[in-house]
mmCIF file of C-alpha atoms in Angstrom:
data_model
loop_
_atom_site.group_PDB
_atom_site.id
_atom_site.type_symbol
_atom_site.label_atom_id
_atom_site.label_comp_id
_atom_site.label_asym_id
_atom_site.label_seq_id
_atom_site.Cartn_x
_atom_site.Cartn_y
_atom_site.Cartn_z
ATOM 1 C CA MET A 1 0.000 0.000 0.000
ATOM 2 C CA ASN A 2 2.921 2.362 0.692
ATOM 3 C CA GLU A 3 3.854 2.295 -2.993
ATOM 4 C CA HIS A 4 0.451 3.735 -3.928
ATOM 5 C CA GLN A 5 -0.167 6.028 -0.970
ATOM 6 C CA MET A 6 -1.499 9.482 -1.795
ATOM 7 C CA LEU A 7 -1.691 12.408 0.591
ATOM 8 C CA GLY A 8 -1.639 10.186 3.641
ATOM 9 C CA TYR A 9 0.290 10.681 6.851
ATOM 10 C CA ILE A 10 3.607 8.823 6.704
ATOM 11 C CA PRO A 11 5.174 8.243 10.153
ATOM 12 C CA ASP A 12 8.894 8.949 10.367
ATOM 13 C CA ASN A 13 11.480 10.300 12.766
ATOM 14 C CA THR A 14 12.689 13.389 10.898
ATOM 15 C CA ALA A 15 12.997 16.835 12.475
ATOM 16 C CA ILE A 16 9.918 18.000 10.562
ATOM 17 C CA HIS A 17 7.817 15.074 11.798
ATOM 18 C CA LYS A 18 8.727 15.944 15.394
ATOM 19 C CA LEU A 19 7.478 19.538 15.119
ATOM 20 C CA ASN A 20 4.198 20.549 16.706
ATOM 21 C CA GLY A 21 1.276 20.378 14.263
ATOM 22 C CA THR A 22 0.118 23.887 15.171
ATOM 23 C CA ALA A 23 3.580 25.304 14.490
ATOM 24 C CA LYS A 24 3.668 23.605 11.086
ATOM 25 C CA LEU A 25 0.179 24.876 10.250
ATOM 26 C CA ILE A 26 1.079 28.480 11.146
ATOM 27 C CA PHE A 27 4.300 28.120 9.156
ATOM 28 C CA LEU A 28 2.350 26.868 6.121
ATOM 29 C CA ILE A 29 -0.279 29.619 6.306
ATOM 30 C CA LEU A 30 2.212 32.470 6.712
ATOM 31 C CA LEU A 31 4.554 31.329 3.951
ATOM 32 C CA SER A 32 1.658 30.583 1.607
ATOM 33 C CA VAL A 33 0.404 34.141 2.106
ATOM 34 C CA ALA A 34 3.936 35.495 1.601
ATOM 35 C CA CYS A 35 4.458 33.550 -1.634
ATOM 36 C CA MET A 36 1.007 34.190 -3.065
ATOM 37 C CA THR A 37 0.980 37.957 -2.500
ATOM 38 C CA THR A 38 4.417 38.836 -3.848
ATOM 39 C CA TYR A 39 5.773 38.733 -7.383
ATOM 40 C CA ASP A 40 9.347 39.478 -6.376
ATOM 41 C CA THR A 41 11.286 36.894 -8.395
ATOM 42 C CA ARG A 42 14.274 36.949 -6.046
ATOM 43 C CA PHE A 43 12.121 36.127 -3.043
ATOM 44 C CA LEU A 44 10.212 33.415 -4.929
ATOM 45 C CA ILE A 45 13.429 31.733 -6.101
ATOM 46 C CA GLY A 46 14.771 31.782 -2.551
ATOM 47 C CA MET A 47 11.536 30.297 -1.213
ATOM 48 C CA THR A 48 11.556 27.623 -3.933
ATOM 49 C CA VAL A 49 15.038 26.498 -2.912
ATOM 50 C CA PHE A 50 14.020 26.613 0.756
ATOM 51 C CA SER A 51 10.877 24.522 0.093
ATOM 52 C CA LEU A 52 12.840 21.896 -1.826
ATOM 53 C CA ILE A 53 15.402 21.675 1.002
ATOM 54 C CA LEU A 54 12.570 21.105 3.500
ATOM 55 C CA PHE A 55 11.155 18.496 1.140
ATOM 56 C CA LYS A 56 14.475 16.670 1.191
ATOM 57 C CA ILE A 57 14.737 16.872 4.991
ATOM 58 C CA SER A 58 11.231 15.444 5.410
ATOM 59 C CA ASN A 59 12.386 12.217 3.701
ATOM 60 C CA ILE A 60 9.350 12.004 1.417
ATOM 61 C CA LYS A 61 9.823 9.545 -1.440
ATOM 62 C CA TRP A 62 8.798 10.243 -5.020
ATOM 63 C CA HIS A 63 6.458 7.236 -5.294
ATOM 64 C CA GLN A 64 4.487 8.592 -2.329
ATOM 65 C CA ILE A 65 3.535 11.810 -4.134
ATOM 66 C CA SER A 66 4.059 11.046 -7.825
ATOM 67 C CA PHE A 67 0.345 10.883 -8.702
ATOM 68 C CA VAL A 68 -0.460 14.138 -6.914
ATOM 69 C CA VAL A 69 2.524 15.969 -8.419
ATOM 70 C CA LYS A 70 1.629 14.806 -11.937
ATOM 71 C CA PHE A 71 -1.973 15.929 -11.439
ATOM 72 C CA ILE A 72 -0.854 19.341 -10.157
ATOM 73 C CA PHE A 73 1.630 19.657 -13.023
ATOM 74 C CA VAL A 74 -1.115 19.117 -15.622
ATOM 75 C CA PHE A 75 -3.417 21.578 -13.853
ATOM 76 C CA SER A 76 -0.603 24.167 -13.567
ATOM 77 C CA LEU A 77 0.306 23.771 -17.237
ATOM 78 C CA MET A 78 -3.316 24.332 -18.233
ATOM 79 C CA ASN A 79 -3.422 27.428 -16.044
ATOM 80 C CA ILE A 80 -0.258 28.878 -17.596
ATOM 81 C CA ILE A 81 -1.565 28.259 -21.115
ATOM 82 C CA ALA A 82 -4.948 29.786 -20.218
ATOM 83 C CA VAL A 83 -3.260 32.927 -18.849
ATOM 84 C CA TYR A 84 -1.449 33.385 -22.153
ATOM 85 C CA LEU A 85 -4.500 32.660 -24.316
ATOM 86 C CA PHE A 86 -6.762 35.116 -22.473
ATOM 87 C CA SER A 87 -4.162 37.871 -22.093
ATOM 88 C CA PRO A 88 -0.975 37.331 -24.140
ATOM 89 C CA GLU A 89 0.388 40.782 -23.293
ATOM 90 C CA TYR A 90 -0.628 41.084 -19.650
ATOM 91 C CA GLY A 91 3.051 41.164 -18.682
ATOM 92 C CA VAL A 92 3.532 44.193 -20.933
ATOM 93 C CA GLU A 93 0.801 46.035 -19.013
ATOM 94 C CA LEU A 94 2.311 45.068 -15.654
ATOM 95 C CA TYR A 95 5.934 45.989 -16.334
ATOM 96 C CA GLY A 96 5.337 49.030 -18.551
ATOM 97 C CA SER A 97 7.653 47.944 -21.380
ATOM 98 C CA ARG A 98 7.503 45.697 -24.430
ATOM 99 C CA THR A 99 10.462 43.557 -25.540
ATOM 100 C CA LEU A 100 9.298 41.503 -28.505
ATOM 101 C CA ILE A 101 10.632 37.978 -28.999
ATOM 102 C CA TRP A 102 8.213 36.733 -31.676
ATOM 103 C CA GLN A 103 5.598 38.665 -33.595
ATOM 104 C CA GLY A 104 3.247 35.691 -33.575
ATOM 105 C CA ILE A 105 -0.173 35.594 -35.181
ATOM 106 C CA GLY A 106 -2.621 38.425 -34.551
ATOM 107 C CA ARG A 107 -2.818 39.241 -30.830
ATOM 108 C CA PHE A 108 -0.767 36.212 -29.829
ATOM 109 C CA THR A 109 2.685 37.732 -29.602
ATOM 110 C CA LEU A 110 5.547 36.564 -27.414
ATOM 111 C CA THR A 111 7.337 39.102 -25.211
ATOM 112 C CA GLN A 112 9.974 38.887 -22.499
ATOM 113 C CA GLU A 113 7.609 40.596 -20.066
ATOM 114 C CA GLN A 114 4.906 37.954 -20.560
ATOM 115 C CA LEU A 115 7.403 35.115 -20.170
ATOM 116 C CA PHE A 116 8.781 36.733 -17.021
ATOM 117 C CA TYR A 117 5.297 37.096 -15.542
ATOM 118 C CA GLU A 118 4.419 33.461 -16.241
ATOM 119 C CA PHE A 119 7.803 32.369 -14.877
ATOM 120 C CA ASN A 120 6.797 34.024 -11.611
ATOM 121 C CA LEU A 121 3.524 32.091 -11.659
ATOM 122 C CA VAL A 122 5.466 28.832 -12.025
ATOM 123 C CA LEU A 123 7.705 29.817 -9.115
ATOM 124 C CA LYS A 124 4.636 30.302 -6.937
ATOM 125 C CA TYR A 125 3.689 26.655 -7.530
ATOM 126 C CA PHE A 126 7.204 25.516 -6.636
ATOM 127 C CA CYS A 127 7.079 27.611 -3.455
ATOM 128 C CA THR A 128 3.773 26.469 -2.040
ATOM 129 C CA ILE A 129 3.091 22.944 -3.320
ATOM 130 C CA PRO A 130 6.099 21.329 -1.551
ATOM 131 C CA LEU A 131 5.096 23.075 1.703
ATOM 132 C CA VAL A 132 1.531 21.745 1.471
ATOM 133 C CA LEU A 133 2.709 18.214 0.695
ATOM 134 C CA ILE A 134 5.232 18.304 3.535
ATOM 135 C CA PHE A 135 2.540 19.384 5.982
ATOM 136 C CA LEU A 136 0.027 16.746 4.873
ATOM 137 C CA LEU A 137 2.528 13.877 4.822
ATOM 138 C CA THR A 138 4.328 14.691 8.083
ATOM 139 C CA THR A 139 1.391 15.687 10.307
ATOM 140 C CA ASN A 140 -0.788 13.150 12.093
ATOM 141 C CA PRO A 141 -4.469 13.826 11.141
ATOM 142 C CA SER A 142 -5.507 13.852 14.817
ATOM 143 C CA GLU A 143 -2.775 16.358 15.598
ATOM 144 C CA PHE A 144 -3.851 18.365 12.546
ATOM 145 C CA ALA A 145 -7.375 18.561 14.000
ATOM 146 C CA SER A 146 -6.031 19.777 17.329
ATOM 147 C CA SER A 147 -3.877 22.325 15.462
ATOM 148 C CA LEU A 148 -6.892 23.785 13.677
ATOM 149 C CA ASN A 149 -8.773 23.934 16.974
ATOM 150 C CA ARG A 150 -5.894 25.717 18.724
ATOM 151 C CA ILE A 151 -5.863 28.520 16.140
ATOM 152 C CA GLY A 152 -9.595 29.139 16.618
ATOM 153 C CA VAL A 153 -11.384 26.746 14.239
ATOM 154 C CA SER A 154 -14.399 24.909 15.695
ATOM 155 C CA TYR A 155 -13.453 21.429 16.845
ATOM 156 C CA LYS A 156 -16.324 19.968 14.797
ATOM 157 C CA ILE A 157 -14.914 21.460 11.598
ATOM 158 C CA SER A 158 -11.376 20.542 12.654
ATOM 159 C CA TYR A 159 -12.347 16.931 13.195
ATOM 160 C CA ALA A 160 -14.230 16.757 9.881
ATOM 161 C CA VAL A 161 -11.224 18.053 7.930
ATOM 162 C CA ALA A 162 -8.834 15.697 9.712
ATOM 163 C CA LEU A 163 -11.198 12.785 9.142
ATOM 164 C CA ALA A 164 -11.300 13.505 5.415
ATOM 165 C CA ILE A 165 -7.498 13.529 5.246
ATOM 166 C CA ARG A 166 -7.263 10.350 7.314
ATOM 167 C CA TYR A 167 -9.483 8.377 4.939
ATOM 168 C CA ILE A 168 -7.929 9.480 1.649
ATOM 169 C CA PRO A 169 -5.452 6.541 1.743
ATOM 170 C CA ASP A 170 -8.336 4.174 2.592
ATOM 171 C CA ILE A 171 -10.367 5.392 -0.368
ATOM 172 C CA GLN A 172 -7.362 4.935 -2.621
ATOM 173 C CA GLU A 173 -6.881 1.423 -1.258
ATOM 174 C CA ASP A 174 -10.511 0.676 -2.125
ATOM 175 C CA PHE A 175 -9.868 2.021 -5.627
ATOM 176 C CA ILE A 176 -6.855 -0.269 -6.053
ATOM 177 C CA ASN A 177 -8.734 -3.314 -4.738
ATOM 178 C CA ILE A 178 -11.703 -2.688 -7.047
ATOM 179 C CA SER A 179 -9.299 -2.096 -9.934
ATOM 180 C CA LEU A 180 -7.564 -5.426 -9.309
ATOM 181 C CA ALA A 181 -10.937 -7.163 -9.108
ATOM 182 C CA GLN A 182 -11.953 -5.625 -12.437
ATOM 183 C CA GLN A 183 -8.701 -6.751 -14.032
ATOM 184 C CA ALA A 184 -9.287 -10.269 -12.711
ATOM 185 C CA ARG A 185 -12.603 -10.209 -14.607
ATOM 186 C CA GLY A 186 -10.842 -9.310 -17.849
ATOM 187 C CA PHE A 187 -10.876 -5.483 -17.841
ATOM 188 C CA GLU A 188 -7.399 -4.275 -18.774
ATOM 189 C CA MET A 189 -6.658 -1.199 -16.612
ATOM 190 C CA SER A 190 -2.896 -1.383 -16.294
ATOM 191 C CA LYS A 191 -0.456 0.709 -18.299
ATOM 192 C CA LYS A 192 -0.412 -2.055 -20.909
ATOM 193 C CA GLY A 193 -4.008 -1.344 -21.895
ATOM 194 C CA LYS A 194 -5.257 1.279 -24.317
ATOM 195 C CA LEU A 195 -6.156 4.705 -22.980
ATOM 196 C CA THR A 196 -9.833 4.268 -23.893
ATOM 197 C CA GLN A 197 -9.953 0.932 -22.048
ATOM 198 C CA ARG A 198 -8.338 2.447 -18.973
ATOM 199 C CA VAL A 199 -10.732 5.416 -18.962
ATOM 200 C CA LYS A 200 -13.734 3.098 -19.370
ATOM 201 C CA GLY A 201 -12.488 0.825 -16.604
ATOM 202 C CA THR A 202 -11.890 3.757 -14.266
ATOM 203 C CA ALA A 203 -15.411 5.036 -14.923
ATOM 204 C CA GLN A 204 -16.787 1.634 -13.932
ATOM 205 C CA ILE A 205 -14.914 1.822 -10.630
ATOM 206 C CA VAL A 206 -16.373 5.182 -9.623
ATOM 207 C CA PHE A 207 -19.851 3.887 -8.740
ATOM 208 C CA PRO A 208 -18.778 1.031 -6.407
ATOM 209 C CA LEU A 209 -16.179 3.354 -4.899
ATOM 210 C CA ILE A 210 -18.880 5.923 -4.088
ATOM 211 C CA LEU A 211 -21.038 3.213 -2.512
ATOM 212 C CA SER A 212 -18.200 1.931 -0.339
ATOM 213 C CA SER A 213 -17.361 5.505 0.712
ATOM 214 C CA LEU A 214 -21.000 6.157 1.666
ATOM 215 C CA ASP A 215 -21.015 2.976 3.762
ATOM 216 C CA ARG A 216 -17.883 4.169 5.538
ATOM 217 C CA ILE A 217 -19.398 7.614 6.157
ATOM 218 C CA GLU A 218 -22.561 6.068 7.619
ATOM 219 C CA THR A 219 -20.523 3.813 9.917
ATOM 220 C CA ILE A 220 -18.400 6.686 11.177
ATOM 221 C CA SER A 221 -21.410 8.983 11.650
ATOM 222 C CA THR A 222 -23.251 6.336 13.666
ATOM 223 C CA ALA A 223 -20.205 5.690 15.847
ATOM 224 C CA MET A 224 -19.763 9.425 16.517
ATOM 225 C CA GLU A 225 -23.458 9.852 17.403
ATOM 226 C CA LEU A 226 -23.276 6.934 19.843
ATOM 227 C CA ARG A 227 -20.330 8.656 21.520
ATOM 228 C CA ARG A 228 -22.324 11.943 21.656
ATOM 229 C CA PHE A 229 -19.837 13.830 19.513
ATOM 230 C CA GLY A 230 -20.625 17.545 19.469
ATOM 231 C CA GLU A 231 -22.524 17.648 22.788
ATOM 232 C CA LYS A 232 -19.921 19.863 24.470
ATOM 233 C CA LYS A 233 -18.612 23.231 23.350
ATOM 234 C CA LYS A 234 -15.005 22.180 23.897
ATOM 235 C CA ARG A 235 -13.034 18.974 23.822
ATOM 236 C CA THR A 236 -9.586 17.694 24.707
ATOM 237 C CA TRP A 237 -7.195 16.149 22.183
ATOM 238 C CA TYR A 238 -5.300 12.906 22.647
ATOM 239 C CA ALA A 239 -2.723 13.762 19.947
ATOM 240 C CA GLN A 240 -2.071 17.353 21.032
ATOM 241 C CA GLN A 241 1.605 18.140 21.634
ATOM 242 C CA PRO A 242 3.120 20.921 23.737
ATOM 243 C CA PHE A 243 5.260 23.612 22.141
ATOM 244 C CA HIS A 244 9.030 23.242 22.263
ATOM 245 C CA LEU A 245 11.863 25.631 21.427
ATOM 246 C CA GLY A 246 12.065 24.325 17.865
ATOM 247 C CA ASP A 247 8.371 25.060 17.315
ATOM 248 C CA PHE A 248 8.787 28.687 18.379
ATOM 249 C CA ALA A 249 11.839 28.940 16.118
ATOM 250 C CA VAL A 250 9.780 27.669 13.152
ATOM 251 C CA ILE A 251 6.998 30.178 13.817
ATOM 252 C CA GLY A 252 9.565 32.961 14.237
ATOM 253 C CA LEU A 253 11.207 32.049 10.916
ATOM 254 C CA ALA A 254 7.822 32.123 9.170
ATOM 255 C CA VAL A 255 7.066 35.554 10.631
ATOM 256 C CA VAL A 256 10.461 36.908 9.516
ATOM 257 C CA LEU A 257 10.060 35.578 5.962
ATOM 258 C CA THR A 258 6.545 37.017 5.754
ATOM 259 C CA ILE A 259 7.785 40.418 6.939
ATOM 260 C CA ILE A 260 10.539 40.306 4.304
ATOM 261 C CA SER A 261 7.941 39.519 1.652
ATOM 262 C CA PHE A 262 5.818 42.538 2.589
ATOM 263 C CA ALA A 263 8.892 44.764 3.050
ATOM 264 C CA LEU A 264 9.768 44.116 -0.592
ATOM 265 C CA PHE A 265 6.540 45.903 -1.533
ATOM 266 C CA ASN A 266 8.187 49.164 -0.466
ATOM 267 C CA VAL A 267 11.469 48.287 -2.162
ATOM 268 C CA ASN A 268 9.773 47.464 -5.479
ATOM 269 C CA GLY A 269 7.084 50.117 -5.203
ATOM 270 C CA GLY A 270 4.416 47.405 -5.295
ATOM 271 C CA ARG A 271 3.995 43.634 -5.473
ATOM 272 C CA PHE A 272 6.003 43.233 -8.698
ATOM 273 C CA TYR A 273 9.770 43.168 -9.108
ATOM 274 C CA ASN A 274 10.456 44.910 -12.434
ATOM 275 C CA PRO A 275 13.829 44.121 -14.067
ATOM 276 C CA PHE A 276 12.783 45.917 -17.278
ATOM 277 C CA GLN A 277 12.956 49.425 -15.847
#
């Protein structure tokens, strides 16, 4: 199952795994805001390198995230293409100059400013996606729920979110089991089969997968009702961890990086770093 795991908590003994879930959540939120609001290329490159270093430290293997990364890559590529198709000279408007690379056809020209703008968009993906994956794969779902609750989110919502994350690997396991059963009945769904066969086979899996998921939801809901979940306004958390010095250091680092990101607004005269001036 580990070879097919997707967005599931993976126990380990790395420094990132040992951090408090609340500290990691605050770190993720602050740096996501910092990366999403700025278009300073220097800051984004630095954050990309930093994110990839954290990814290496967390000891996450490629096969554990390959499906998710490929899906995000396709979505990101579609987004980049859509940005160009809808506004091929948006970068020219942003940076106030026009350096032509290719005249193109009609309105679809190619300029250095547009390429630079879309390069910044790509950097934003490289900044934030590794951080999100690190958080999801190194944080126990129960501790994640307690983290949300500690920053002010209702414990009912916190538990629902954590429960959804906890059962993603189980749903994927059901998908794999149903897929193997379909293949045993003669439906070719492996990489050896044709694309149309694989798409058709996947479509046939969706319905039984939904039914099994609904059965799981009903079982969990019944169990929670029997335990009177939601009766009290507050609750305690079994997986909650106390803060240590390293946790405060992580939060402090996130605050410093966020301040730097916003300080660059004054340096650049806005959100965008303009090398064409």
